[in-house]
Coordinates of C-alpha atoms in Angstrom, one line a residue:
X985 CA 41.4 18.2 -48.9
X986 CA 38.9 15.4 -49.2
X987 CA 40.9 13.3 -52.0
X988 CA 42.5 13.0 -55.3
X989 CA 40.7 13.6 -58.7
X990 CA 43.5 11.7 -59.5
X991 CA 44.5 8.2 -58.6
X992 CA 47.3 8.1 -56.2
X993 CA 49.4 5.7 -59.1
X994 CA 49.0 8.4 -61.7
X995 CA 51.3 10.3 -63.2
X996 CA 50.2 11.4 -66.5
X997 CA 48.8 14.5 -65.6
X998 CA 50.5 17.6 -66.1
X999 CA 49.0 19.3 -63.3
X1000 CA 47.8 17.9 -59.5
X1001 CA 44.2 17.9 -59.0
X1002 CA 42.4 17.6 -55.9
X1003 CA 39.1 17.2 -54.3
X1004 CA 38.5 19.8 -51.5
X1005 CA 35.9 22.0 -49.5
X1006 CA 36.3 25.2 -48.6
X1007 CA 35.0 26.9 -44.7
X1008 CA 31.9 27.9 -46.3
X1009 CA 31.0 24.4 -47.5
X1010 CA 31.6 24.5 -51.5
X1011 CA 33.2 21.7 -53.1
X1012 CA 35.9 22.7 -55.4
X1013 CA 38.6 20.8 -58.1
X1014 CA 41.5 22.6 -56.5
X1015 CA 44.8 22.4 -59.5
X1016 CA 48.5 23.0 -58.6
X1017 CA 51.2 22.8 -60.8
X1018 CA 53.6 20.0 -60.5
X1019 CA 56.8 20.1 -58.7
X1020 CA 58.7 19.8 -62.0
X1021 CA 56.6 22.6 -63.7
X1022 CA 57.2 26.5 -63.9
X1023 CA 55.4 27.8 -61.5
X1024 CA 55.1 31.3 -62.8
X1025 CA 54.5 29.9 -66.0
X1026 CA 51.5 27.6 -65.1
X1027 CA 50.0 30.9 -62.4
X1028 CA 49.8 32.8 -65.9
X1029 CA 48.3 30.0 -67.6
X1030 CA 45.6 29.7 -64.6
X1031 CA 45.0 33.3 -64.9
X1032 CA 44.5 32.7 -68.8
X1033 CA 42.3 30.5 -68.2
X1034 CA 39.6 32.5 -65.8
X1035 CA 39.1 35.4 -68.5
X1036 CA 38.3 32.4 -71.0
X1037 CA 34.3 31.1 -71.8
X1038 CA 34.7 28.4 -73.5
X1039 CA 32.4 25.6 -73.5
X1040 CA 33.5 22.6 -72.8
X1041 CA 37.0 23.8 -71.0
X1042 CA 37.0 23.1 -67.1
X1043 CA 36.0 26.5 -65.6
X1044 CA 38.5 28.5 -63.6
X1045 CA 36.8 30.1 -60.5
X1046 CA 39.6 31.6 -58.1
X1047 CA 43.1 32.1 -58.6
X1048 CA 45.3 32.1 -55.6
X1049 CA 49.5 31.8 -54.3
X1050 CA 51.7 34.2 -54.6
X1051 CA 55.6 34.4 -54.3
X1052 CA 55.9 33.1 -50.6
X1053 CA 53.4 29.9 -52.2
X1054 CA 52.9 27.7 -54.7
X1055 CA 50.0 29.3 -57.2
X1056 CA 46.8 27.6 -57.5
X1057 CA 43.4 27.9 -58.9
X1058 CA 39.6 26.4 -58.4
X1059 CA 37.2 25.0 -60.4
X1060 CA 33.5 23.8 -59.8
X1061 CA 33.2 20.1 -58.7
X1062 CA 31.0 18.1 -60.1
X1063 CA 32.0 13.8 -60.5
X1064 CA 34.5 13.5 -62.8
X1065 CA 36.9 11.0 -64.5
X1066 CA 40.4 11.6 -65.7
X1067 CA 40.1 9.6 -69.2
X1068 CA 43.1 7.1 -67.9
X1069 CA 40.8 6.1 -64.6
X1070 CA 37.5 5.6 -67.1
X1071 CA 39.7 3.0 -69.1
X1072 CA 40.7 1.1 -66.0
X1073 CA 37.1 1.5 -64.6
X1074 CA 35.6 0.0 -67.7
X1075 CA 38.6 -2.5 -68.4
X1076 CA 40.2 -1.6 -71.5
X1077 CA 39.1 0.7 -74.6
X1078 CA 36.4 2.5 -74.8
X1079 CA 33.6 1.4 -76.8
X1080 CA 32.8 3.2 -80.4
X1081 CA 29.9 5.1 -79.8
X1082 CA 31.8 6.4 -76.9
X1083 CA 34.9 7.2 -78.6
X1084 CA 32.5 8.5 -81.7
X1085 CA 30.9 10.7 -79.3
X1086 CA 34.0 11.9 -77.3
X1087 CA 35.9 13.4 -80.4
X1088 CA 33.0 14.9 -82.0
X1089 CA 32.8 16.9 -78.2
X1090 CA 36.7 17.6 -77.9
X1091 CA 36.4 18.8 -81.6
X1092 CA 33.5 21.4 -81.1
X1093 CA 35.6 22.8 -78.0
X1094 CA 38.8 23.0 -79.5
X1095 CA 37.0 25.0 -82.7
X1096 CA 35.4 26.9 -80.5
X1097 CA 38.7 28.0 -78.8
X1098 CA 40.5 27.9 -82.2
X1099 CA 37.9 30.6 -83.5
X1100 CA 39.0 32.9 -80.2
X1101 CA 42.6 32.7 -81.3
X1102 CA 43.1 30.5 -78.4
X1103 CA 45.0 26.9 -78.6
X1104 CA 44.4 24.3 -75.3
X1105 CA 48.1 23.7 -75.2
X1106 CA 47.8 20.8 -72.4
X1107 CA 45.7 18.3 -74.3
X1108 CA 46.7 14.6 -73.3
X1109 CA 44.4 11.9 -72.2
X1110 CA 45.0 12.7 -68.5
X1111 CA 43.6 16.8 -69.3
X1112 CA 40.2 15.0 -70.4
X1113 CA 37.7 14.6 -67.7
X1114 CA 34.5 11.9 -68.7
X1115 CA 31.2 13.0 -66.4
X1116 CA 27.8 12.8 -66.6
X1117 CA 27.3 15.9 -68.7
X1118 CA 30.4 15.3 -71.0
X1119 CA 34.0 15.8 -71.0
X1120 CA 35.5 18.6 -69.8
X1121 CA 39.4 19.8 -70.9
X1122 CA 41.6 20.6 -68.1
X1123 CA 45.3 21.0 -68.1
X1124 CA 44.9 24.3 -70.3
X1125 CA 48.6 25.7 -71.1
X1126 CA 50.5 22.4 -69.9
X1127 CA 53.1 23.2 -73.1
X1128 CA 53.1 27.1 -72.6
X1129 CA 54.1 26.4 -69.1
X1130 CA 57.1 24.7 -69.6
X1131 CA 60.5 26.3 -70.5
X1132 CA 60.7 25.2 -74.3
X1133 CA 64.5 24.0 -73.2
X1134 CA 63.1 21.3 -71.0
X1135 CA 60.2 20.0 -73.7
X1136 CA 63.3 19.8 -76.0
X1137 CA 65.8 17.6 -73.6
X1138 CA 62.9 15.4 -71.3
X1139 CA 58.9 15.7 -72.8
X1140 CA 56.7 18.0 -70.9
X1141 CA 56.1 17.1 -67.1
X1142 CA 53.2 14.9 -67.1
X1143 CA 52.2 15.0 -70.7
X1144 CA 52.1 11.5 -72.3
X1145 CA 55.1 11.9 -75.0
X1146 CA 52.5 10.8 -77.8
X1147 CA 50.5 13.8 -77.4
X1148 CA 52.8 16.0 -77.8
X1149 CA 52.8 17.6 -81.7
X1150 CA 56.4 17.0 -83.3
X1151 CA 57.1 21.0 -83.7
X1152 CA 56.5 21.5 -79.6
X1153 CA 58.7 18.4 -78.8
X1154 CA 61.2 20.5 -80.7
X1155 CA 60.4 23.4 -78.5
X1156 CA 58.2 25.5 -81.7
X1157 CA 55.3 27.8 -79.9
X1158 CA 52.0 25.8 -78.9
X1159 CA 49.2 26.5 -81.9
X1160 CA 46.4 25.2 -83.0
X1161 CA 47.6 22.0 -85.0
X1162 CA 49.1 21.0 -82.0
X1163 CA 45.9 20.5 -80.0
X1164 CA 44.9 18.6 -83.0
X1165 CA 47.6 16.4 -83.4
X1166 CA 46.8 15.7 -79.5
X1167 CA 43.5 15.4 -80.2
X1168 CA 44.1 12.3 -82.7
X1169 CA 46.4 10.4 -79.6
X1170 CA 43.5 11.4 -77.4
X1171 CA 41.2 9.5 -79.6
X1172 CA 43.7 7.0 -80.1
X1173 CA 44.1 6.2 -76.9
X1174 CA 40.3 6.1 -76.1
X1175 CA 39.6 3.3 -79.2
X1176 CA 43.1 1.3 -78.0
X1177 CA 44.7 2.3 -74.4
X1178 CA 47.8 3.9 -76.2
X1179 CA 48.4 7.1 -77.8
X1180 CA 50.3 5.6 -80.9
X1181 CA 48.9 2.5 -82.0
X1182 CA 49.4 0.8 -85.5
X1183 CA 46.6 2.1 -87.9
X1184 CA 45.6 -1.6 -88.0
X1185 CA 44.7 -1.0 -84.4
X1186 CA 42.1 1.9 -85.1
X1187 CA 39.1 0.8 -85.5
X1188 CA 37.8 1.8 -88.9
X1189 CA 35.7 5.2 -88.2
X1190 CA 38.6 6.0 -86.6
X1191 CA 41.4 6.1 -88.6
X1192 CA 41.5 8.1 -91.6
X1193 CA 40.2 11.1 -89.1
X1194 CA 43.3 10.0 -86.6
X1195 CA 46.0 9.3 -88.9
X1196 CA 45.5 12.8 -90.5
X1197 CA 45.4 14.4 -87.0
X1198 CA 48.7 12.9 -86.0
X1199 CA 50.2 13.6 -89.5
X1200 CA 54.1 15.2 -88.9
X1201 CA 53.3 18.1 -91.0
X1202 CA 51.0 20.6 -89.2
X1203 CA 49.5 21.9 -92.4
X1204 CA 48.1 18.5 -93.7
X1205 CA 46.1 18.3 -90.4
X1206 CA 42.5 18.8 -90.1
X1207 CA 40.7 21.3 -88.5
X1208 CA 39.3 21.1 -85.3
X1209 CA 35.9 22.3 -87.0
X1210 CA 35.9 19.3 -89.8
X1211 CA 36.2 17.1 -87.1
X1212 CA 32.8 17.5 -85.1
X1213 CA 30.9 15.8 -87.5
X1214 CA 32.4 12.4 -85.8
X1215 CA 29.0 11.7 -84.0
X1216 CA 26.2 14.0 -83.0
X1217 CA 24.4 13.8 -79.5
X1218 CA 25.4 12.9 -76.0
X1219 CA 28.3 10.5 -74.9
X1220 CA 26.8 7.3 -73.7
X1221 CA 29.0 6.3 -70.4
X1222 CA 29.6 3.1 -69.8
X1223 CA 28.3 1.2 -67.1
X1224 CA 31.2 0.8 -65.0
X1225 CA 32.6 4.6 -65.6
X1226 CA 28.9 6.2 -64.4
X1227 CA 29.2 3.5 -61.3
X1228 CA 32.8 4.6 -60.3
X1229 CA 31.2 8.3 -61.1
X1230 CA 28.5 7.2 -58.1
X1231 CA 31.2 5.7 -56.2
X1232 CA 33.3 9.0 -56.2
X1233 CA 30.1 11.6 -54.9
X1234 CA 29.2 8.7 -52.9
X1235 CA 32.8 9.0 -51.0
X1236 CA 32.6 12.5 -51.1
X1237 CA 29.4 12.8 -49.7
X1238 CA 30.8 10.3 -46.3
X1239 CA 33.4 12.0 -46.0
X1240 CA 31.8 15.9 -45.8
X1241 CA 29.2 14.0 -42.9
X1242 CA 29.3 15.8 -39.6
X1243 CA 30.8 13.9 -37.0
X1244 CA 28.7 13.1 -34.2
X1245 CA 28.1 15.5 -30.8
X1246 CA 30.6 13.3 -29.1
X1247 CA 33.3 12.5 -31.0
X1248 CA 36.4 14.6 -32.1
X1249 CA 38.4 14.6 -35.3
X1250 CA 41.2 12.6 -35.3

């Protein structure tokens, strides 16, 4: 293990993520479920989530654990940002362009999924990774992993309470108006640092398109598909978030040097 893809204070995320290598030398986002998740439940989630191509989801590579272990599965590395650490890394609220950009992005994926008959199910600002080439959704099946009983008497393990569609708080089957309605706190959170804000908060691109995502009644939400049209082209990072980016393969990179001839590992 060379670190944490997520900080060490952080406990949003409904899964653990690390940073590791393997013998042969590839660097890989290793996931485990959390101690207070199913672990059956999340190993056929993982499983789910190899057979699926869908752009924009965090690829699954290997799948591993067994009864004697606790399951876990792979994913390419490349630098990456939980959406909680680019807030802090930038200061506060993402600017609009970035926000603009961001939903459009986490719109196409989710129709794309949607269209396969597939819903995320895990969508919180924690699943959303910022890098270089976009986001990426992790987290995929976070609801479906959890025993409906203990959505219903605490919130999902490491799902921010906001982001989780009324009908699954009340333990109804994961679908896709409830990766929409997590999609609106996603964007909420992006434009304001919380997941519910006051519509005054929003700013004003933002909330019609939010308020109707995080409407009580799945069928007045929008489609994922009708919400693309947010902004067109590539996120523009902020400063700060591509420097703690650099920062992150920069740690990586020291930490995967060879030691020297004459020195041992401590």
């Amino acid at each position: 293990m060379l670190g944490r893809l997520d900080d060490e204070l952080e406990d949003s995320a409904p899964e653990r993520r690390f940073i590791v290598r393997r013998g042969d030398g590839d660097t890989l986002i290793a996931r485990l479920p959390r101690p207070d998740t199913d672990p059956t439940r999340w190993a056929v989630e993982a499983e789910g989530a190899r057979r699926l191509s869908v752009p924009g989801f965090l690829p699954v590579g290997e799948v591993g654990g067994g009864a004697a272990e606790l399951p876990w599965c792979t994913a390419p590395y490349v630098p990456a940002l939980p959406l909680p650490a680019a807030l802090r890394a930038h200061g506060g609220p993402l600017p609009g362009p970035v926000v603009r950009a961001l939903g459009a992005a986490l719109a196409r994926t989710l129709a794309t999924a949607h269209a396969q008959g597939v819903a995320h199910a895990g969508l919180s600002p924690a699943a959303v990774l910022l890098t270089t080439d976009g986001p990426r959704l992790s987290c995929f099946g976070a609801v479906r992993a959890a025993a409906p009983d203990g959505v219903r008497r605490s919130g999902l393990p490491g799902l921010d309470s906001g982001s989780l569609a009324p009908e699954q708080a009340a333990g109804g089957s994961p679908a896709a108006p409830g990766d929409v309605y997590a999609l609106g706190a996603v964007l909420a959170y992006a434009a304001t640092g919380h997941t519910v804000p006051e519509r005054e908060e929003l700013p004003d691109f933002l909330r019609e398109p939010v308020t109707a995502c995080l409407s009580r009644d799945p069928a007045r939400r929008p489609q994922a598909h009708r919400l693309v049209a947010l902004e067109d082209g590539p996120m523009p990072l902020p400063a700060p978030v591509v420097v703690a980016l650099a920062r992150q393969s920069a740690g990586l990179l020291a930490a995967e040097l060879p030691l020297p001839a004459d020195r041992t590992a401590p």
